[in-house]
GROMACS .gro file of C-alpha atoms in nm:
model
  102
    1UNK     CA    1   0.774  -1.575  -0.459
    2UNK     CA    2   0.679  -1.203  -0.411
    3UNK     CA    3   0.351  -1.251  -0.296
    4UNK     CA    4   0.470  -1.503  -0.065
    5UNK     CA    5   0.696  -1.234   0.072
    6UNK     CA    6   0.449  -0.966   0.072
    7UNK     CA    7   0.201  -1.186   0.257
    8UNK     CA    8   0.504  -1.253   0.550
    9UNK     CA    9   0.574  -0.863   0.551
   10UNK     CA   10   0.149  -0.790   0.603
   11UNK     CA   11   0.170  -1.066   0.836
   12UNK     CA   12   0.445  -0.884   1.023
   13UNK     CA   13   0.298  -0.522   1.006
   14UNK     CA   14   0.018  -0.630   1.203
   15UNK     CA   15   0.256  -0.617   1.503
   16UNK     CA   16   0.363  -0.264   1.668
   17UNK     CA   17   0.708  -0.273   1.621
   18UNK     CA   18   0.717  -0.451   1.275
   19UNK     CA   19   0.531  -0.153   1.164
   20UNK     CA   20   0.848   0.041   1.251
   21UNK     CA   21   1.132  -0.169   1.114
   22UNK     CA   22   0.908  -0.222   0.797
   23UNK     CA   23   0.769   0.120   0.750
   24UNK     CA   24   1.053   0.303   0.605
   25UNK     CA   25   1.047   0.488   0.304
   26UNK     CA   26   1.270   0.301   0.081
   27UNK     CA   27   1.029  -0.016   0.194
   28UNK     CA   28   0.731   0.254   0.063
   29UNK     CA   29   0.893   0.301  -0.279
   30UNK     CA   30   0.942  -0.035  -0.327
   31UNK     CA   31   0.581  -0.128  -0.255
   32UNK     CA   32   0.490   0.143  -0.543
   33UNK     CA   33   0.732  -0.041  -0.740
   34UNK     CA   34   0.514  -0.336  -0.740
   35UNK     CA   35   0.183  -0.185  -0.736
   36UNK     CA   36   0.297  -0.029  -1.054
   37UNK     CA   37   0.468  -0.278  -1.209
   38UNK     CA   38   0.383  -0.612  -1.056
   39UNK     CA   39   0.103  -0.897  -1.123
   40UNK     CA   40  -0.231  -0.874  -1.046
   41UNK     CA   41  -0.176  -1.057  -0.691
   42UNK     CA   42   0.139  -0.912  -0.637
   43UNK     CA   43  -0.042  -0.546  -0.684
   44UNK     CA   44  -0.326  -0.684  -0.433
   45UNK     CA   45  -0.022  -0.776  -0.174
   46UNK     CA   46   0.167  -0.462  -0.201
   47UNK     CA   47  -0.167  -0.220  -0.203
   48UNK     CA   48  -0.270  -0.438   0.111
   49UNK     CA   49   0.044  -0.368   0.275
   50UNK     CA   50   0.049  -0.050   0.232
   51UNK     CA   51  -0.291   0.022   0.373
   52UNK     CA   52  -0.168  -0.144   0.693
   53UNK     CA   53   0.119   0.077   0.678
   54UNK     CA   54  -0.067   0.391   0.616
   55UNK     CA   55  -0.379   0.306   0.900
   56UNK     CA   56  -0.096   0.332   1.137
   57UNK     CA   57   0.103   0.642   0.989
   58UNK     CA   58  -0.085   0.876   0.725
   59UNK     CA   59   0.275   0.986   0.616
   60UNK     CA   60   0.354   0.652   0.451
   61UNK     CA   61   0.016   0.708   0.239
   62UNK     CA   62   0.200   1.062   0.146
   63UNK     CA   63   0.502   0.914   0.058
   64UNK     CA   64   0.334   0.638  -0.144
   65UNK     CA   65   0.148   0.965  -0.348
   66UNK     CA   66   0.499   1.126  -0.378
   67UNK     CA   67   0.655   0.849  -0.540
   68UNK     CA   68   0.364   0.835  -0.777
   69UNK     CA   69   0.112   0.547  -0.690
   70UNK     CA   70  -0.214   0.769  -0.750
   71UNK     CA   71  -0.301   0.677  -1.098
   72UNK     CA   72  -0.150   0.294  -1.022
   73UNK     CA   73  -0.416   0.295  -0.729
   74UNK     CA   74  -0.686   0.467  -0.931
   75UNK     CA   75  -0.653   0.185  -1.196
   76UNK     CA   76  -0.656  -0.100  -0.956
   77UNK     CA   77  -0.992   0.066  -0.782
   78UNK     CA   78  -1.111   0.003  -1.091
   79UNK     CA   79  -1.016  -0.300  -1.292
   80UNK     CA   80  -0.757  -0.478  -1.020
   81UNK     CA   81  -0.890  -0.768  -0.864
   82UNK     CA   82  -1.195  -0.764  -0.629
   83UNK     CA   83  -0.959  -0.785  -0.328
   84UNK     CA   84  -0.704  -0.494  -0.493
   85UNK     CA   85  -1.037  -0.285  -0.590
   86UNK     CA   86  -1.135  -0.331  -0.194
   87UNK     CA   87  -0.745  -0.217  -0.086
   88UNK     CA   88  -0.744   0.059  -0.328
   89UNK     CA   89  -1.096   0.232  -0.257
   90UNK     CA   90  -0.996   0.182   0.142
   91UNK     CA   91  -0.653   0.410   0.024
   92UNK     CA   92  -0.877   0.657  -0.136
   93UNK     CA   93  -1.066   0.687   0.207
   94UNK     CA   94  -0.712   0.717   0.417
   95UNK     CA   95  -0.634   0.964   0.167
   96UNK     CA   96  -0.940   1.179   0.211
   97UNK     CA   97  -0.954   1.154   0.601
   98UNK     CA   98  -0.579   1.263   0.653
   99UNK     CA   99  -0.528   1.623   0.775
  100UNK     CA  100  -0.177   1.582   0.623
  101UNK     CA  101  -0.256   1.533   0.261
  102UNK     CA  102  -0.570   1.764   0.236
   0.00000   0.00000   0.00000
């Protein structure tokens, strides 16, 4: 059922104004929720989601950091699934081009 929802919410972030009812920061947290604690295709969902989210605003990709996704993404670049690997190295890069977070 989650990854059903998280597909809907990617589905709706690819539209200008769902990216601002969606991208809040309580929505942020919640998405590190699940790429911490969810299953392998929920992780893959949530990490997709938020790289929509953070394409369009580099300050959700801060907030993701703050709330502690880091080593949660770091492990998925590594041994998440191929797609979740892809989402998480393509974080990474957002993370390194941002002016905001260094």
């Amino acid at each position: 059922m989650v990854d059903e929802a998280l597909s809907i919410l990617l589905l709706v972030a690819s539209l200008p104004e769902g990216i601002n009812e969606i991208g809040k920061l309580s929505f942020v947290q919640t998405l590190v929720e699940i790429i911490k604690d969810g299953t392998p295709k929920n992780k893959e969902c949530a990490a997709a989601l938020l790289l929509v989210l953070g394409s369009h605003n580099s300050s959700f990709i801060l907030a993701a950091l703050q709330y502690g996704s880091y080593d949660h993404l770091k492990e998925m670049s590594t041994s998440g699934t191929n797609r979740a690997r892809r989402k998480a190295n393509s974080i990474f890069r957002l993370i390194s081009k941002s002016q905001h977070i260094g």
